[in-house]
mmCIF file of C-alpha atoms in Angstrom:
data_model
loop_
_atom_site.group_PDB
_atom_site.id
_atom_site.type_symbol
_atom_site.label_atom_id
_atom_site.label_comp_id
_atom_site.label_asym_id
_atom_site.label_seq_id
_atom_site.Cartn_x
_atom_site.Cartn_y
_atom_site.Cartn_z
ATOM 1 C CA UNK W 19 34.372 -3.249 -15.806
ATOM 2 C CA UNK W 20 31.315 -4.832 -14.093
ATOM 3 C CA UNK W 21 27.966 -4.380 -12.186
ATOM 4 C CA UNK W 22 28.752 -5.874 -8.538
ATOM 5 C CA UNK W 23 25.055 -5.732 -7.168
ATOM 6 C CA UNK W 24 21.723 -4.265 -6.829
ATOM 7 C CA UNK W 25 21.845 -1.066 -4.857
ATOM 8 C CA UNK W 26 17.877 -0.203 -4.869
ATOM 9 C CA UNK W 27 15.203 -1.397 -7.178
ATOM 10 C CA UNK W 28 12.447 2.065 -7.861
ATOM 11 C CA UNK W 29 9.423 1.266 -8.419
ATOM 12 C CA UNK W 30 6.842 4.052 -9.450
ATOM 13 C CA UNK W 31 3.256 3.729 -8.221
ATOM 14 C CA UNK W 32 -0.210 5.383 -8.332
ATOM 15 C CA UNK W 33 -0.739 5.097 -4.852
ATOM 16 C CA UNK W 34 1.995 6.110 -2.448
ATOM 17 C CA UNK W 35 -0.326 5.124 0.784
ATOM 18 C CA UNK W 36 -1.146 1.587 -0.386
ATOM 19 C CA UNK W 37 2.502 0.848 -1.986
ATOM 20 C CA UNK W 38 4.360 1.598 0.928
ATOM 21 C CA UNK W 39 1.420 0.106 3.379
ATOM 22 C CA UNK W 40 1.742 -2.765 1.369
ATOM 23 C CA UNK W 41 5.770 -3.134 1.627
ATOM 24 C CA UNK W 42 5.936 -2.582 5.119
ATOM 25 C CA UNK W 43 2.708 -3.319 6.671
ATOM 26 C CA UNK W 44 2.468 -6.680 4.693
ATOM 27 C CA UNK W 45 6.080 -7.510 3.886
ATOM 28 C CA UNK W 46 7.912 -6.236 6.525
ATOM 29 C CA UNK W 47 10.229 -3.434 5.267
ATOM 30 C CA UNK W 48 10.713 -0.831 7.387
ATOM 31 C CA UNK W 49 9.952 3.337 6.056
ATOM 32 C CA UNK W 50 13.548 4.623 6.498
ATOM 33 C CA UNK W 51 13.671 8.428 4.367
ATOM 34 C CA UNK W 52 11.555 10.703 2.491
ATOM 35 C CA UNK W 53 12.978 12.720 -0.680
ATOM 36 C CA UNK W 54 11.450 15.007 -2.971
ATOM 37 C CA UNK W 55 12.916 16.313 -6.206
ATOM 38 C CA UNK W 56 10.189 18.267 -9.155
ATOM 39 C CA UNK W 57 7.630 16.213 -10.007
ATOM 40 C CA UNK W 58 8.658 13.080 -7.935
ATOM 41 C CA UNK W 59 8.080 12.168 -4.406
ATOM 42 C CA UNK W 60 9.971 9.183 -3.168
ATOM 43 C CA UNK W 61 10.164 6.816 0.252
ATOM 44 C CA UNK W 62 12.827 4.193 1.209
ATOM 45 C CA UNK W 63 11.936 1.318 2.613
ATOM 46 C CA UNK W 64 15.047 -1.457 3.132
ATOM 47 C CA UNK W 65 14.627 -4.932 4.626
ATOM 48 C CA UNK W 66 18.164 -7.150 5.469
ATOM 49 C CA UNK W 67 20.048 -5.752 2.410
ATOM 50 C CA UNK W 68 16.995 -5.097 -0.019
ATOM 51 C CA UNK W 69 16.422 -1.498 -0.437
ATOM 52 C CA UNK W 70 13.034 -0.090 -2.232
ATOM 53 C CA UNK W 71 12.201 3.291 -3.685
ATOM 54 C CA UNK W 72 8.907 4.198 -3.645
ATOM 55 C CA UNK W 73 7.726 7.058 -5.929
ATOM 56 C CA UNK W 74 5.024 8.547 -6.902
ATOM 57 C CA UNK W 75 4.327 12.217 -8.803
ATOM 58 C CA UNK W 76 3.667 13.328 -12.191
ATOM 59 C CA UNK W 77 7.457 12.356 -13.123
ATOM 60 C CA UNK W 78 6.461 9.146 -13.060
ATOM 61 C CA UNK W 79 3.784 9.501 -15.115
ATOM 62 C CA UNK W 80 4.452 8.336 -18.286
ATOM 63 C CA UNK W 81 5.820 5.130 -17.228
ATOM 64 C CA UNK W 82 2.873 4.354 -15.230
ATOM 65 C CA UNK W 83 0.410 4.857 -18.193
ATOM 66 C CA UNK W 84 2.315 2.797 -20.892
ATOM 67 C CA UNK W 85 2.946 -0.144 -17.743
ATOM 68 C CA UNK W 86 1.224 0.554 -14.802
ATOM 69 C CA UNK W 87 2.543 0.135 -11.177
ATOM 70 C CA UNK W 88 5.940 -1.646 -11.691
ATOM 71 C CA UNK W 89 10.028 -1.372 -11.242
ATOM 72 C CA UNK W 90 11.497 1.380 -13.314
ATOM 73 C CA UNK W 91 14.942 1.567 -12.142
ATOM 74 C CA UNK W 92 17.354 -1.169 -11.090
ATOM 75 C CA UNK W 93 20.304 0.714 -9.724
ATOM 76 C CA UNK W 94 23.196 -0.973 -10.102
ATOM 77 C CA UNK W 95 26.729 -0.685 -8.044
ATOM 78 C CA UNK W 96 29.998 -0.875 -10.467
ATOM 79 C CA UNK W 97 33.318 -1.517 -9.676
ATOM 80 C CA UNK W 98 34.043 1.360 -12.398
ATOM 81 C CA UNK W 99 31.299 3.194 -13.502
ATOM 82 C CA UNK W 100 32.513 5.335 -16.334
ATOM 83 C CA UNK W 101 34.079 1.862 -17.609
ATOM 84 C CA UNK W 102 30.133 -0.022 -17.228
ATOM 85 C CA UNK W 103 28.740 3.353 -18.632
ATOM 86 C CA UNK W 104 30.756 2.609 -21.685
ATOM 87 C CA UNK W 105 30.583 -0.532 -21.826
ATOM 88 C CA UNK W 106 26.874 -0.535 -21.676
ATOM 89 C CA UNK W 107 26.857 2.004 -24.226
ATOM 90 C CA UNK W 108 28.508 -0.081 -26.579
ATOM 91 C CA UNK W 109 26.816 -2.466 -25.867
ATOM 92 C CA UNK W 110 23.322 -0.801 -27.167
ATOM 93 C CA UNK W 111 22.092 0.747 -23.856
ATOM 94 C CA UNK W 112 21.307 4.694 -24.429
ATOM 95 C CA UNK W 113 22.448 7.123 -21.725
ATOM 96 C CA UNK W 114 19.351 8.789 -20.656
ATOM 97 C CA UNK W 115 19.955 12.522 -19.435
ATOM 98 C CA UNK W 116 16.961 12.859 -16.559
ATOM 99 C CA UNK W 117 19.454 10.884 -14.027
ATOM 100 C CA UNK W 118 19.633 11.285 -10.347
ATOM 101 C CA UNK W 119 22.826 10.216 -8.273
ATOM 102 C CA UNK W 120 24.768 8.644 -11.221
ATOM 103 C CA UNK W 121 24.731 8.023 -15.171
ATOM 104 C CA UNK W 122 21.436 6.315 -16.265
ATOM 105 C CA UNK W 123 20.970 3.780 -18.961
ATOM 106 C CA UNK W 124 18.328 2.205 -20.648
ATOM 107 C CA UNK W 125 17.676 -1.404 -19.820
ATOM 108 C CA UNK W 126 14.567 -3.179 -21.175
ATOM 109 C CA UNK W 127 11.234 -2.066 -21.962
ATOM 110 C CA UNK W 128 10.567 0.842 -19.552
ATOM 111 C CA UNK W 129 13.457 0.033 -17.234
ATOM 112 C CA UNK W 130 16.870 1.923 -16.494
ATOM 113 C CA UNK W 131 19.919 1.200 -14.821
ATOM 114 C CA UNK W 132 21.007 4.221 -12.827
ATOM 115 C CA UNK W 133 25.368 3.160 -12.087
ATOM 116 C CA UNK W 134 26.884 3.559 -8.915
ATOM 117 C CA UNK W 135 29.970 3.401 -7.387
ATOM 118 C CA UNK W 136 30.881 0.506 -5.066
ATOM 119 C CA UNK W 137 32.112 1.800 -1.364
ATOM 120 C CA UNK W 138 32.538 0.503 1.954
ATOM 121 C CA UNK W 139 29.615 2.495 2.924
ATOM 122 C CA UNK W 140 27.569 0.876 0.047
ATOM 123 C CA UNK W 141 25.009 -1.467 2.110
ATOM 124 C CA UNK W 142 23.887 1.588 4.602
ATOM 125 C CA UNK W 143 24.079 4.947 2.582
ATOM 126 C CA UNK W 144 21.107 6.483 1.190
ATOM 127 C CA UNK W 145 20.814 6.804 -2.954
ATOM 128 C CA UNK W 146 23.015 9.850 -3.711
ATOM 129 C CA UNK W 147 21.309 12.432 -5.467
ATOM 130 C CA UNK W 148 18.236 13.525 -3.161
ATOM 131 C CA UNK W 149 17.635 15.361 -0.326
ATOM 132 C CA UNK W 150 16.788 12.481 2.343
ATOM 133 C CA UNK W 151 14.920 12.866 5.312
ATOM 134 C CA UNK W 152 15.037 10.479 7.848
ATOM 135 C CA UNK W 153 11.521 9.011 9.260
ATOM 136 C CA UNK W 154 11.176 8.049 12.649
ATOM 137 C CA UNK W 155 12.445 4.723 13.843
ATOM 138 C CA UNK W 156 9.206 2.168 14.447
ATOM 139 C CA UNK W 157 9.143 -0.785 15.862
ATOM 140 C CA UNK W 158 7.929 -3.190 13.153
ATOM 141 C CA UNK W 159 7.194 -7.224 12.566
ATOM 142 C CA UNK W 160 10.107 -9.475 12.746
ATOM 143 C CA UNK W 161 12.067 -9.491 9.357
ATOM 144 C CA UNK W 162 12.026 -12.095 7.262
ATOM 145 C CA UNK W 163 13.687 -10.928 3.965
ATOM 146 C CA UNK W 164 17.084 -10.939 4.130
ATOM 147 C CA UNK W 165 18.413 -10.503 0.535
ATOM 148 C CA UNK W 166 16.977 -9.759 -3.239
ATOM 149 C CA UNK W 167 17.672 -13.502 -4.527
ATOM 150 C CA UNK W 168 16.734 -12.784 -8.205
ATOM 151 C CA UNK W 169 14.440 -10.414 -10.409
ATOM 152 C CA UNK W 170 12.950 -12.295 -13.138
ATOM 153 C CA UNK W 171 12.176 -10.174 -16.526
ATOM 154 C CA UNK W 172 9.950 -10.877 -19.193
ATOM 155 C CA UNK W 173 11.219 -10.112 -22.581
ATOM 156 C CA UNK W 174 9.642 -10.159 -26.175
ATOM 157 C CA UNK W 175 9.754 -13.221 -28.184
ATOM 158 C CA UNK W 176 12.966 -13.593 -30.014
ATOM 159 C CA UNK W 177 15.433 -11.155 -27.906
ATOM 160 C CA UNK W 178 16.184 -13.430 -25.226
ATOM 161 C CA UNK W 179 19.951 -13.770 -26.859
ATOM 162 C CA UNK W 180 19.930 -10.467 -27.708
ATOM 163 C CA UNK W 181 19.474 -9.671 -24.187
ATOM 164 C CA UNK W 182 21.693 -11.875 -22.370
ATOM 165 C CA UNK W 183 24.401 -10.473 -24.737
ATOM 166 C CA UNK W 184 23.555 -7.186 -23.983
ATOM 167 C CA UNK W 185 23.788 -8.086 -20.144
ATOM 168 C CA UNK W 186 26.879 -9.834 -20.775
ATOM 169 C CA UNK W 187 29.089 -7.592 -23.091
ATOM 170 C CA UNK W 188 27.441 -4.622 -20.985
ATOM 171 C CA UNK W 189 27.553 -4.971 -17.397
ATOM 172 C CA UNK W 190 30.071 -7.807 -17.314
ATOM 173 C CA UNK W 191 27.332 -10.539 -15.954
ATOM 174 C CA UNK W 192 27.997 -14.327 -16.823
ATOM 175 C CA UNK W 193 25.653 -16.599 -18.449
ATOM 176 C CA UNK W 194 25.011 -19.039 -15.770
ATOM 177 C CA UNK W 195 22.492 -21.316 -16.483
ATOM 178 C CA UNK W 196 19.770 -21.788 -19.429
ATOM 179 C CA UNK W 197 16.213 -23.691 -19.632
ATOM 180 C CA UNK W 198 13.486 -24.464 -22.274
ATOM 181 C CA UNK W 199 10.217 -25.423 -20.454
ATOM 182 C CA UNK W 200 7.605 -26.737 -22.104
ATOM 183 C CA UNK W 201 3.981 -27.130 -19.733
ATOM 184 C CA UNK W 202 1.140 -28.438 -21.943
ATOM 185 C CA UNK W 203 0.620 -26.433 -24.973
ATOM 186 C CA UNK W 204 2.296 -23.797 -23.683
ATOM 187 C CA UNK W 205 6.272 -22.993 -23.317
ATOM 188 C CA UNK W 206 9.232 -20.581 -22.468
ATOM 189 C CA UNK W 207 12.697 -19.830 -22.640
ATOM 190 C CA UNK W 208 14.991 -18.565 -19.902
ATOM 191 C CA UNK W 209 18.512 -17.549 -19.087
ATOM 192 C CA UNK W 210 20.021 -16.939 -15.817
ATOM 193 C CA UNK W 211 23.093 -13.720 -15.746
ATOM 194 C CA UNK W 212 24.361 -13.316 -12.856
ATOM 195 C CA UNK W 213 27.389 -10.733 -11.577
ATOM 196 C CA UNK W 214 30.585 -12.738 -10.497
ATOM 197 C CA UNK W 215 30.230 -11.270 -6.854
ATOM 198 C CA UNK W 216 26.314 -12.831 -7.240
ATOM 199 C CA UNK W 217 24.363 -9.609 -5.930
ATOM 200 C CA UNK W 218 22.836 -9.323 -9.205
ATOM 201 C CA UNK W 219 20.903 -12.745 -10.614
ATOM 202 C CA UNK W 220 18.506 -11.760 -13.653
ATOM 203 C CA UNK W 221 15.980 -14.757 -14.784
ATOM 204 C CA UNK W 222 15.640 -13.565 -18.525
ATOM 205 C CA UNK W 223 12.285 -14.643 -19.638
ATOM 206 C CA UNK W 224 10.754 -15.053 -23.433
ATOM 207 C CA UNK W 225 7.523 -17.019 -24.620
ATOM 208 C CA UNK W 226 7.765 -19.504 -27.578
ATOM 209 C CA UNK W 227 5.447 -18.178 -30.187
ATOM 210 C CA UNK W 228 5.341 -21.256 -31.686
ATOM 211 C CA UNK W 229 2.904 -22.404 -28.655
ATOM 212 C CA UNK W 230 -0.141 -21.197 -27.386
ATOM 213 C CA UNK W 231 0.131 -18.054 -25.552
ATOM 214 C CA UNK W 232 0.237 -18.142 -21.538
ATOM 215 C CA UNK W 233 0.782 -16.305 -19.296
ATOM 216 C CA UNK W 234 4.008 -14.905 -20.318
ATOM 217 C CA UNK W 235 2.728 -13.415 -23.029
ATOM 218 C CA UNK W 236 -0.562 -11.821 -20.960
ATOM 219 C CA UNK W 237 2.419 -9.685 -19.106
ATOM 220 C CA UNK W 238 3.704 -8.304 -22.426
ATOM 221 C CA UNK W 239 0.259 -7.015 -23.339
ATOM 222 C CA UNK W 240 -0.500 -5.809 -19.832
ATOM 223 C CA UNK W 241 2.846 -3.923 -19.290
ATOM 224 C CA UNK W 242 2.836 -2.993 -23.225
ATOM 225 C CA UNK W 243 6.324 -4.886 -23.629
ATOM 226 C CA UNK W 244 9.159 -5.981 -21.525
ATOM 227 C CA UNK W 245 9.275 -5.478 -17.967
ATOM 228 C CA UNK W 246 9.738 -7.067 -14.390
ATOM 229 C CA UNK W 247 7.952 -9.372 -13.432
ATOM 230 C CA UNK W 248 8.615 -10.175 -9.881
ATOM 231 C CA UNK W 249 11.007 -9.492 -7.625
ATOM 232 C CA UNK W 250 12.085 -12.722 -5.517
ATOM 233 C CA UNK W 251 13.181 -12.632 -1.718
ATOM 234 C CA UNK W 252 15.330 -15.128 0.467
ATOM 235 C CA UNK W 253 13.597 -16.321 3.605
ATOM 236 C CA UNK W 254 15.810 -18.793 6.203
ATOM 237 C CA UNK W 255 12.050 -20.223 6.825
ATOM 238 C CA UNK W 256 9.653 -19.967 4.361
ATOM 239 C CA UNK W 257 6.656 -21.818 5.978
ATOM 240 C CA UNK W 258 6.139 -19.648 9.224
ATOM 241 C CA UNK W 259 6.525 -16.835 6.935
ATOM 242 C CA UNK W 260 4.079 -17.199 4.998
ATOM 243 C CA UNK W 261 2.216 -17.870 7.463
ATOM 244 C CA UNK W 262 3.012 -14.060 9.131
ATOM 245 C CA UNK W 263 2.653 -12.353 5.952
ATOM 246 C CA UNK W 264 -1.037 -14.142 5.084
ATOM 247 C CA UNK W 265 -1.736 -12.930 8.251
ATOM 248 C CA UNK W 266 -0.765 -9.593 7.472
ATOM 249 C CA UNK W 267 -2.476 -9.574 4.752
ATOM 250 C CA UNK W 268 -0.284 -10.539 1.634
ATOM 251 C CA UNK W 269 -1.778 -12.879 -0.939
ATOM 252 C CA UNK W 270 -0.480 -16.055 -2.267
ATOM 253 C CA UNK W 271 -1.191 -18.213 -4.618
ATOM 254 C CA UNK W 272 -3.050 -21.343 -4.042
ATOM 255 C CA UNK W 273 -1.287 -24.634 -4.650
ATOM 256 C CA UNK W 274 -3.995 -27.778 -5.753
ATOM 257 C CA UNK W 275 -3.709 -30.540 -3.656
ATOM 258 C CA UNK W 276 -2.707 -32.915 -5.932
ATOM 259 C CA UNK W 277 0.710 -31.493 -6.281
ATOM 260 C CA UNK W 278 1.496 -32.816 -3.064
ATOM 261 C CA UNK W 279 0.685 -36.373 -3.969
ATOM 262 C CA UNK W 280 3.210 -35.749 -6.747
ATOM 263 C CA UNK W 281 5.289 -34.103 -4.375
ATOM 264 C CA UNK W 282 5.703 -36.631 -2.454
ATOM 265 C CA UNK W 283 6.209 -39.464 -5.071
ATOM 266 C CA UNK W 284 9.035 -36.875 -6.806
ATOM 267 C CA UNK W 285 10.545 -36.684 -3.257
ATOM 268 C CA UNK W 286 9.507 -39.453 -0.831
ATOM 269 C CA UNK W 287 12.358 -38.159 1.748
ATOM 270 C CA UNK W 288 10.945 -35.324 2.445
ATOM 271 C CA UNK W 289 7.065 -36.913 3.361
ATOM 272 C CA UNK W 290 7.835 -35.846 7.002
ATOM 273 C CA UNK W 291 7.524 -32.056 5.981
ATOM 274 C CA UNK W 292 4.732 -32.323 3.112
ATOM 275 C CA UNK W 293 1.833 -31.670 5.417
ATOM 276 C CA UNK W 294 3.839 -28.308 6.594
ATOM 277 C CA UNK W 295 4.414 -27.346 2.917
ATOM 278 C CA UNK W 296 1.192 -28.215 2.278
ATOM 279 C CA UNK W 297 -0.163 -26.070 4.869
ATOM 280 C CA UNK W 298 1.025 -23.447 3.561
ATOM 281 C CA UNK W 299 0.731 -23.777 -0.171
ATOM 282 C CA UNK W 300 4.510 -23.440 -0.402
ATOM 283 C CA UNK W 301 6.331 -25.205 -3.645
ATOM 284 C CA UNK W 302 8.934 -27.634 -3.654
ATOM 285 C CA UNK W 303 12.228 -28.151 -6.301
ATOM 286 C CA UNK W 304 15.328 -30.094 -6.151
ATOM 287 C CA UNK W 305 18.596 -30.399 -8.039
ATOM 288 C CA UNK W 306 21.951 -31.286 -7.856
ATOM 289 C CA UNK W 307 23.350 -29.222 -4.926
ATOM 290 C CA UNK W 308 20.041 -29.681 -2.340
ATOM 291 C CA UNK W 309 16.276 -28.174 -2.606
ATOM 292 C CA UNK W 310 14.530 -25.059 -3.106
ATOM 293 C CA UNK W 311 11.048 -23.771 -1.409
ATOM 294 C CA UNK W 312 9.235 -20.955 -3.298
ATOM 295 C CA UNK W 313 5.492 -19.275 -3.077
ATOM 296 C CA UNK W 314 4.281 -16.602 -5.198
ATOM 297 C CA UNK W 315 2.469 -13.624 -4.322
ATOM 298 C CA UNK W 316 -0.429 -12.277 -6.424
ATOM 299 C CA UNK W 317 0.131 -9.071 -7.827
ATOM 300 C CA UNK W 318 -1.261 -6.661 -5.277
ATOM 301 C CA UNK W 319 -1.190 -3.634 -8.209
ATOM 302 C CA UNK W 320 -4.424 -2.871 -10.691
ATOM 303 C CA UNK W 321 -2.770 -4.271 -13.909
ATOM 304 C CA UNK W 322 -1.904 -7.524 -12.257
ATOM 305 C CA UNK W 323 1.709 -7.593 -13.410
ATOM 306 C CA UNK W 324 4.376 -7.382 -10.660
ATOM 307 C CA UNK W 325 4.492 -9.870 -7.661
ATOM 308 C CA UNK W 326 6.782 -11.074 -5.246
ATOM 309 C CA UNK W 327 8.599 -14.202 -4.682
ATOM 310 C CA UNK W 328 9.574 -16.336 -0.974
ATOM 311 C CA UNK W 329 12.391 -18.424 -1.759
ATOM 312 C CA UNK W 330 13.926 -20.460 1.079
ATOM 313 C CA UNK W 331 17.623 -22.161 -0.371
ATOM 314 C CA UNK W 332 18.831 -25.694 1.107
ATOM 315 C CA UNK W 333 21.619 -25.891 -1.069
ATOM 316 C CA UNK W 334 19.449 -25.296 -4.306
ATOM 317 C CA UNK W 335 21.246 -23.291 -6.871
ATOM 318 C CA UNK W 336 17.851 -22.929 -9.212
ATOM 319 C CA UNK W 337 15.179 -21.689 -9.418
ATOM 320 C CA UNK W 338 12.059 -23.912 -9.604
ATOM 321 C CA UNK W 339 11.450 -24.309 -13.153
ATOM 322 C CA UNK W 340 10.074 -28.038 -12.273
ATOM 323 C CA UNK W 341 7.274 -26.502 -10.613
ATOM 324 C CA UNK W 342 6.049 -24.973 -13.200
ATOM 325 C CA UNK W 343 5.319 -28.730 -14.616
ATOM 326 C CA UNK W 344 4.409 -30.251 -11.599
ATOM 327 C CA UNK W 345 1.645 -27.392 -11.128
ATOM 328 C CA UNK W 346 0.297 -27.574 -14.362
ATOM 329 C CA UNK W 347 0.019 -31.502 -14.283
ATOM 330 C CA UNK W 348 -0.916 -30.848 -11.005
ATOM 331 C CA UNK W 349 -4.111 -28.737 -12.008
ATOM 332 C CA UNK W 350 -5.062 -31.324 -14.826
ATOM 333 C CA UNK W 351 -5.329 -33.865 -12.674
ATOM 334 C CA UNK W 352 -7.196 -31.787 -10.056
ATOM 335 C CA UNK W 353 -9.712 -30.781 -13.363
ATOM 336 C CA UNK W 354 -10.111 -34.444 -14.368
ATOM 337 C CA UNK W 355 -11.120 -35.335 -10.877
ATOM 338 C CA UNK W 356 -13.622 -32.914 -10.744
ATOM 339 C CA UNK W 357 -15.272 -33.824 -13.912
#
């Protein structure tokens, strides 16, 4: 028994205007169906084969005091889901008895896993369990998302194992890779589980507490505990669009300059393209199987804590973790200079 892939990811907001304005007037996704159901009002929004809830209500209420704007279900599709619902079970995950369209479980922190059923019909149906209305067919911005590449979660200190067992012995995911990174005084551990089929990729996230706290930890306190903390989305092109989302208003985060003087000492083949990068503030990685472009979003939501991720893959099977480094040496450098 195992979890194949991510059906939906729910996120509950404050604001159902700005949330979905913000998904499909900045990001792209297009407003497919409205459902209501007591207490909760809810709007899908997909994008290539990323589908987002939206909802809003006082159902949703408790989550978003105790963590604010932020994912609270990752739906997951099973290839048996009475066999994951035990399995998760025994595991350590509780059954939670509110759920819509399939058995519920808890997750981490504030987050469940509602299981589904796999089907041919699996990519294009809407989430069982509501009464959908279809919205009216717009014509929208080009679309540049084409798949949920990875959700990255921030755990406590000291339940990072616990976790990735959990995932493991629960949904059936495999460990795939594992990282310590250490950036000045500041570190944190990570490990990759990823479904066999690879629709599901979790980046499992805890701070070292035997280093100064960063910004890892600032997300426990703001979300009170575990929770996501962004959701990251493959681009074919990442540069023209970030370009078209900046335009459209999306945020990013600056890059200094000085990272692409290191950028282009770490990888002097690519100084042909560093002015382009560069341009656009977008990040640059490299392994063993080819490279990996990234930018980060800043959190468009009042408690700062979820964001979004562009990720562009040329072979890269990682996920950027020397970037977190090079930015931080990057920024020293750019402090020393200006002192």
């Amino acid at each position: 028994m195992a979890a194949l892939d991510i059906e939906y990811v729910e996120l509950y907001a404050h604001d159902e205007a700005a949330t979905v304005g913000y998904l499909a007037g900045s990001l792209g996704f297009r407003r497919v169906a409205r459902a209501g159901r007591p207490g909760l009002e809810t709007v899908l929004l997909r994008q290539g084969t990323v589908q987002v809830l939206v909802s809003t209500g006082p159902a949703a209420g408790r989550f978003l005091e105790e963590h604010g704007d932020g994912v609270a279900d990752m739906a997951l599709r099973c290839d048996d889901v009475a066999g994951t619902l035990a399995s998760a079970t025994a595991a350590g995950a509780r059954e939670l008895g509110d759920a819509v369209g399939g058995p519920a479980v808890t997750g981490f922190g504030g987050v469940r896993h509602t299981l589904l059923p796999d089907g041919p019909d699996a990519a294009t149906r809407l989430p069982a369990g509501r009464a959908w209305t279809p919205l009216p067919a717009a014509a929208g911005p080009v679309e540049r998302i084409s798949v949920l590449d990875h959700v990255a979660v921030v755990l406590e200190a000291g339940t990072l194992q616990d976790h990735t067992e959990f995932y493991e012995r629960g949904f059936g995911l495999g460990r795939y890779s594992g990282e310590y990174v250490a950036f000045g005084d500041q570190a944190m551990d990570s490990v990759v589980v990823r479904s066999a089929s690879g629709g599901i990729t979790f980046t499992l996230i805890e701070p070292d507490k035997k280093k100064q706290a960063g910004q890892i930890d600032a997300f426990l306190d703001k979300n009170n505990g575990p929770g996501v903390q962004h959701l990251a989305f493959l681009v074919d092109e990442i540069v023209p669009a970030v370009h078209e989302l900046r335009g459209r208003g999306v945020d990013f985060l600056s890059t200094p300059a000085a990272y692409y003087g290191l950028l282009e000492r770490r990888f002097p083949e690519m100084a042909g393209e560093i002015a382009d990068l560069k341009g656009a503030d977008v990040l640059a990685d490299r392994d063993e199987w080819g490279y990996l472009l990234q930018l980060f979003t800043r959190s468009p939501y009042a408690r700062g804590t979820l964001f979004y991720e562009l990720v562009q893959r040329r072979g890269s099977r990682g996920f950027g973790s020397s970037n977190i480094r090079s930015l931080y040496e990057a920024i020293e450098l750019d402090r020393v200079a200006a002192e």
